[in-house]
mmCIF file of C-alpha atoms in Angstrom:
data_model
loop_
_atom_site.group_PDB
_atom_site.id
_atom_site.type_symbol
_atom_site.label_atom_id
_atom_site.label_comp_id
_atom_site.label_asym_id
_atom_site.label_seq_id
_atom_site.Cartn_x
_atom_site.Cartn_y
_atom_site.Cartn_z
ATOM 1 C CA MET A 1 56.925 46.328 95.071
ATOM 2 C CA ALA A 2 54.702 48.943 96.689
ATOM 3 C CA ILE A 3 55.922 52.522 96.864
ATOM 4 C CA GLY A 4 55.906 52.410 100.680
ATOM 5 C CA THR A 5 58.003 49.248 100.704
ATOM 6 C CA LYS A 6 60.500 50.720 98.229
ATOM 7 C CA ARG A 7 60.799 53.799 100.417
ATOM 8 C CA MET A 8 61.495 51.673 103.497
ATOM 9 C CA VAL A 9 64.177 49.700 101.640
ATOM 10 C CA MET A 10 65.774 52.919 100.455
ATOM 11 C CA LEU A 11 65.779 54.393 103.952
ATOM 12 C CA LYS A 12 67.372 51.233 105.356
ATOM 13 C CA MET A 13 70.080 51.371 102.705
ATOM 14 C CA ILE A 14 70.770 55.028 103.466
ATOM 15 C CA GLY A 15 70.838 54.258 107.180
ATOM 16 C CA LYS A 16 73.352 51.461 106.670
ATOM 17 C CA ALA A 17 75.507 53.697 104.488
ATOM 18 C CA VAL A 18 75.492 56.418 107.129
ATOM 19 C CA LEU A 19 76.459 53.904 109.810
ATOM 20 C CA VAL A 20 79.346 52.651 107.678
ATOM 21 C CA VAL A 21 80.581 56.214 107.156
ATOM 22 C CA LEU A 22 80.280 57.015 110.856
ATOM 23 C CA LEU A 23 82.092 53.810 111.795
ATOM 24 C CA GLY A 24 84.841 54.679 109.341
ATOM 25 C CA LEU A 25 85.192 58.153 110.854
ATOM 26 C CA VAL A 26 85.332 56.757 114.386
ATOM 27 C CA ILE A 27 88.053 54.300 113.373
ATOM 28 C CA TYR A 28 89.995 57.006 111.521
ATOM 29 C CA TRP A 29 89.736 59.563 114.336
ATOM 30 C CA GLY A 30 90.635 56.896 116.875
ATOM 31 C CA ALA A 31 93.759 56.062 114.892
ATOM 32 C CA ARG A 32 94.672 59.755 114.686
ATOM 33 C CA VAL A 33 94.253 60.175 118.443
ATOM 34 C CA TRP A 34 96.454 57.123 119.007
ATOM 35 C CA GLU A 35 99.029 58.667 116.677
ATOM 36 C CA ALA A 36 98.847 61.962 118.584
ATOM 37 C CA ARG A 37 99.479 60.190 121.868
ATOM 38 C CA ASP A 38 102.479 58.506 120.292
ATOM 39 C CA VAL A 39 104.119 61.523 118.632
ATOM 40 C CA SER A 40 103.108 64.605 120.655
ATOM 41 C CA ALA A 41 105.783 64.378 123.337
ATOM 42 C CA TRP A 42 108.778 63.803 121.064
ATOM 43 C CA ARG A 43 107.697 66.236 118.339
ATOM 44 C CA ILE A 44 107.146 69.046 120.840
ATOM 45 C CA ALA A 45 110.353 68.114 122.667
ATOM 46 C CA ALA A 46 112.196 68.388 119.339
ATOM 47 C CA ILE A 47 110.777 71.869 118.808
ATOM 48 C CA ASN A 48 111.751 72.952 122.300
ATOM 49 C CA THR A 49 115.244 71.487 122.060
ATOM 50 C CA GLU A 50 115.989 73.909 119.225
ATOM 51 C CA ALA A 51 113.936 76.739 120.718
ATOM 52 C CA GLU A 52 115.172 80.302 120.704
ATOM 53 C CA VAL A 53 112.441 81.453 123.067
ATOM 54 C CA GLU A 54 112.725 80.377 126.701
ATOM 55 C CA LEU A 55 109.712 81.198 128.844
ATOM 56 C CA ASP A 56 111.824 82.470 131.720
ATOM 57 C CA THR A 57 113.242 85.192 129.460
ATOM 58 C CA ILE A 58 109.790 86.662 128.807
ATOM 59 C CA PRO A 59 108.256 88.749 131.605
ATOM 60 C CA GLU A 60 105.190 87.128 133.141
ATOM 61 C CA ARG A 61 103.145 90.215 132.302
ATOM 62 C CA ARG A 62 103.753 89.582 128.613
ATOM 63 C CA ILE A 63 102.860 85.906 128.799
ATOM 64 C CA ASP A 64 99.677 86.877 130.639
ATOM 65 C CA ALA A 65 98.843 89.368 127.882
ATOM 66 C CA LEU A 66 99.305 86.761 125.157
ATOM 67 C CA LEU A 67 97.078 84.282 126.956
ATOM 68 C CA ALA A 68 94.423 86.880 127.805
ATOM 69 C CA VAL A 69 94.019 87.489 124.080
ATOM 70 C CA GLU A 70 94.628 84.067 122.540
ATOM 71 C CA ASP A 71 93.584 81.528 125.176
ATOM 72 C CA PRO A 72 92.238 82.964 128.460
ATOM 73 C CA THR A 73 91.733 79.532 130.048
ATOM 74 C CA PHE A 74 95.023 78.028 128.845
ATOM 75 C CA TRP A 75 96.205 76.969 132.316
ATOM 76 C CA THR A 76 92.976 75.081 133.032
ATOM 77 C CA ASN A 77 91.504 73.901 129.710
ATOM 78 C CA LYS A 78 92.565 70.700 127.979
ATOM 79 C CA GLY A 79 92.956 72.118 124.508
ATOM 80 C CA ILE A 80 89.286 72.965 123.983
ATOM 81 C CA ASP A 81 87.380 76.047 125.112
ATOM 82 C CA LEU A 82 84.001 76.748 123.516
ATOM 83 C CA GLU A 83 82.699 79.111 126.178
ATOM 84 C CA THR A 84 85.104 81.978 126.954
ATOM 85 C CA PRO A 85 84.219 85.245 125.152
ATOM 86 C CA GLY A 86 86.813 86.198 122.582
ATOM 87 C CA ALA A 87 88.512 82.806 122.615
ATOM 88 C CA GLY A 88 87.054 81.681 119.300
ATOM 89 C CA VAL A 89 87.116 77.953 118.617
ATOM 90 C CA THR A 90 90.899 77.528 118.329
ATOM 91 C CA THR A 91 92.915 77.411 121.530
ATOM 92 C CA LEU A 92 96.633 78.078 121.681
ATOM 93 C CA SER A 93 97.183 74.323 121.984
ATOM 94 C CA GLN A 94 95.199 73.722 118.805
ATOM 95 C CA GLY A 95 97.248 76.409 117.070
ATOM 96 C CA LEU A 96 100.328 74.379 117.934
ATOM 97 C CA GLY A 97 98.542 71.186 116.914
ATOM 98 C CA LYS A 98 98.049 72.500 113.378
ATOM 99 C CA ARG A 99 101.828 72.576 112.988
ATOM 100 C CA VAL A 100 102.574 69.374 114.894
ATOM 101 C CA TYR A 101 99.940 67.051 113.405
ATOM 102 C CA PHE A 102 99.279 68.363 109.875
ATOM 103 C CA ASP A 103 101.428 69.070 106.841
ATOM 104 C CA HIS A 104 98.792 71.424 105.435
ATOM 105 C CA TYR A 105 95.899 72.032 107.807
ATOM 106 C CA LYS A 106 92.561 72.911 106.228
ATOM 107 C CA PRO A 107 89.396 73.661 108.244
ATOM 108 C CA GLY A 108 86.397 71.376 107.979
ATOM 109 C CA PHE A 109 86.451 67.778 109.193
ATOM 110 C CA ALA A 110 90.090 68.385 110.122
ATOM 111 C CA LYS A 111 88.901 70.784 112.836
ATOM 112 C CA PHE A 112 87.202 68.000 114.793
ATOM 113 C CA GLU A 113 90.260 65.830 114.182
ATOM 114 C CA LEU A 114 92.495 68.613 115.535
ATOM 115 C CA MET A 115 90.343 69.014 118.649
ATOM 116 C CA LEU A 116 90.459 65.294 119.412
ATOM 117 C CA MET A 117 94.206 65.026 118.850
ATOM 118 C CA THR A 118 94.894 68.084 120.991
ATOM 119 C CA ARG A 119 92.590 67.000 123.810
ATOM 120 C CA PHE A 120 93.467 63.314 124.006
ATOM 121 C CA GLY A 121 96.960 63.343 122.515
ATOM 122 C CA MET A 122 98.798 66.553 123.317
ATOM 123 C CA HIS A 123 97.224 67.331 126.684
ATOM 124 C CA ALA A 124 97.545 63.711 127.776
ATOM 125 C CA THR A 125 101.301 63.617 127.206
ATOM 126 C CA VAL A 126 102.767 67.155 127.223
ATOM 127 C CA THR A 127 102.899 69.795 129.968
ATOM 128 C CA ARG A 128 101.304 73.176 129.435
ATOM 129 C CA HIS A 129 104.709 74.796 129.977
ATOM 130 C CA ASP A 130 106.116 72.839 127.030
ATOM 131 C CA ILE A 131 103.032 73.519 124.890
ATOM 132 C CA LEU A 132 103.330 77.262 125.461
ATOM 133 C CA LYS A 133 107.070 77.266 124.792
ATOM 134 C CA ALA A 134 106.622 75.345 121.545
ATOM 135 C CA PHE A 135 103.824 77.637 120.404
ATOM 136 C CA LEU A 136 106.008 80.712 120.884
ATOM 137 C CA ASN A 137 108.694 79.070 118.782
ATOM 138 C CA VAL A 138 106.643 77.817 115.834
ATOM 139 C CA ALA A 139 103.693 80.218 115.600
ATOM 140 C CA TYR A 140 103.199 81.470 112.061
ATOM 141 C CA MET A 141 103.820 85.223 112.137
ATOM 142 C CA GLY A 142 103.212 86.255 108.543
ATOM 143 C CA ARG A 143 105.735 86.690 105.788
ATOM 144 C CA ASP A 144 107.989 89.429 104.513
ATOM 145 C CA ALA A 145 110.210 89.744 101.436
ATOM 146 C CA ALA A 146 112.489 87.035 102.831
ATOM 147 C CA GLY A 147 109.664 84.504 103.226
ATOM 148 C CA PRO A 148 107.602 83.047 106.099
ATOM 149 C CA VAL A 149 108.222 84.361 109.614
ATOM 150 C CA ILE A 150 108.110 81.561 112.197
ATOM 151 C CA GLY A 151 108.059 82.075 115.959
ATOM 152 C CA PHE A 152 108.051 85.136 118.178
ATOM 153 C CA HIS A 153 111.834 85.435 118.306
ATOM 154 C CA GLU A 154 112.156 85.606 114.520
ATOM 155 C CA ALA A 155 109.105 87.870 114.327
ATOM 156 C CA ALA A 156 110.772 90.379 116.672
ATOM 157 C CA ARG A 157 113.822 90.468 114.408
ATOM 158 C CA ARG A 158 111.985 90.606 111.102
ATOM 159 C CA TRP A 159 109.203 93.037 112.024
ATOM 160 C CA TYR A 160 110.986 95.279 114.524
ATOM 161 C CA GLY A 161 114.690 94.656 113.937
ATOM 162 C CA LYS A 162 115.217 93.729 117.588
ATOM 163 C CA GLU A 163 115.702 90.719 119.797
ATOM 164 C CA LEU A 164 112.509 89.595 121.510
ATOM 165 C CA MET A 165 113.672 90.619 124.977
ATOM 166 C CA MET A 166 114.407 94.140 123.692
ATOM 167 C CA LEU A 167 110.876 94.856 122.473
ATOM 168 C CA SER A 168 108.778 97.446 124.243
ATOM 169 C CA MET A 169 105.454 96.299 125.672
ATOM 170 C CA ASP A 170 103.599 97.895 122.753
ATOM 171 C CA GLU A 171 105.868 96.112 120.268
ATOM 172 C CA PHE A 172 105.318 92.780 121.993
ATOM 173 C CA LEU A 173 101.571 93.415 121.830
ATOM 174 C CA GLY A 174 102.086 94.148 118.148
ATOM 175 C CA LEU A 175 103.243 90.544 117.758
ATOM 176 C CA VAL A 176 100.345 89.253 119.862
ATOM 177 C CA ALA A 177 98.007 91.276 117.646
ATOM 178 C CA MET A 178 99.241 89.395 114.579
ATOM 179 C CA VAL A 179 98.460 85.866 115.759
ATOM 180 C CA VAL A 180 94.785 85.927 114.796
ATOM 181 C CA ALA A 181 95.485 87.003 111.186
ATOM 182 C CA PRO A 182 99.195 87.335 110.374
ATOM 183 C CA ALA A 183 98.698 88.253 106.719
ATOM 184 C CA GLU A 184 96.405 91.154 107.612
ATOM 185 C CA LEU A 185 98.019 92.521 110.764
ATOM 186 C CA ASP A 186 101.767 92.734 110.358
ATOM 187 C CA PRO A 187 103.182 95.997 111.775
ATOM 188 C CA VAL A 188 104.914 96.997 108.521
ATOM 189 C CA ALA A 189 102.524 96.493 105.602
ATOM 190 C CA HIS A 190 99.449 96.901 107.816
ATOM 191 C CA ALA A 191 100.709 99.271 110.474
ATOM 192 C CA ASP A 192 97.371 101.034 111.050
ATOM 193 C CA ALA A 193 95.437 97.767 111.432
ATOM 194 C CA ASN A 194 98.088 96.423 113.790
ATOM 195 C CA ALA A 195 98.030 99.608 115.887
ATOM 196 C CA ASP A 196 94.226 99.493 116.091
ATOM 197 C CA ARG A 197 94.293 95.903 117.326
ATOM 198 C CA VAL A 198 97.025 96.736 119.851
ATOM 199 C CA ALA A 199 94.806 99.524 121.175
ATOM 200 C CA ARG A 200 91.902 97.066 121.531
ATOM 201 C CA ILE A 201 94.168 94.597 123.329
ATOM 202 C CA LYS A 202 95.327 97.281 125.747
ATOM 203 C CA ARG A 203 91.718 98.163 126.584
ATOM 204 C CA LEU A 204 90.988 94.475 127.134
ATOM 205 C CA LEU A 205 93.984 94.070 129.446
ATOM 206 C CA ALA A 206 92.931 97.182 131.380
ATOM 207 C CA HIS A 207 89.452 95.645 131.861
ATOM 208 C CA GLN A 208 87.896 98.579 130.039
ATOM 209 C CA CYS A 209 85.960 96.345 127.649
ATOM 210 C CA ALA A 210 85.011 92.761 126.931
ATOM 211 C CA PRO A 211 84.635 90.630 123.779
ATOM 212 C CA GLU A 212 81.128 90.412 122.362
ATOM 213 C CA GLY A 213 80.945 86.641 122.580
ATOM 214 C CA LEU A 214 82.909 83.490 121.898
ATOM 215 C CA MET A 215 83.677 84.353 118.272
ATOM 216 C CA ASP A 216 84.780 87.948 118.841
ATOM 217 C CA VAL A 217 88.446 87.158 118.167
ATOM 218 C CA ARG A 218 88.813 90.568 116.510
ATOM 219 C CA LEU A 219 87.797 92.224 119.803
ATOM 220 C CA GLU A 220 84.999 94.250 118.280
ATOM 221 C CA GLY A 221 83.780 94.727 121.845
ATOM 222 C CA CYS A 222 86.959 96.718 122.497
ATOM 223 C CA ARG A 223 86.965 98.988 119.472
ATOM 224 C CA ALA A 224 87.219 102.716 120.131
#
């Protein structure tokens, strides 16, 4: 068999293999989206049934601050925002999706899976009000000597020794500051880093600065 013919056969085999893999991925992701549509509503409802945080107990100004930092287009996007400066590639809804759809989420192919499930599963069956409420109740907020800290209510108790509604605005922003990197920004073991991020957030909220692009989740554009 001529070298050219062998090369063509090899390319056809590779092409077929790629098509099989792609078809397998489409079927798998389709099944995962179908699963998300089936489970999103009841899993998030279960979280909210046991919720300690009720949205109407948190001042609107504080909710606005959280969203300005973590998901500026939350009220209009459908779980995906790849344009807004500072938003990164993980919306608040996707942050919730990591806990609702995965036992142990790991970036990579799972990221595309998460985006599809959030867009076509969660946002097709759950209200934004319920998504936000659930996020506040199950967000991972670091760990202390007692173990993992889950949700804003527990974070207020464990990091500040107060109920959530008793936090000052700066203390609430201290919790918001943690969301992007809980292990590096808790207000006890990493007080200086937390305070620096709170200062950046306050400049952002005062419209004194702007993120340096989509991936500026650390708000380098707002550093002193």
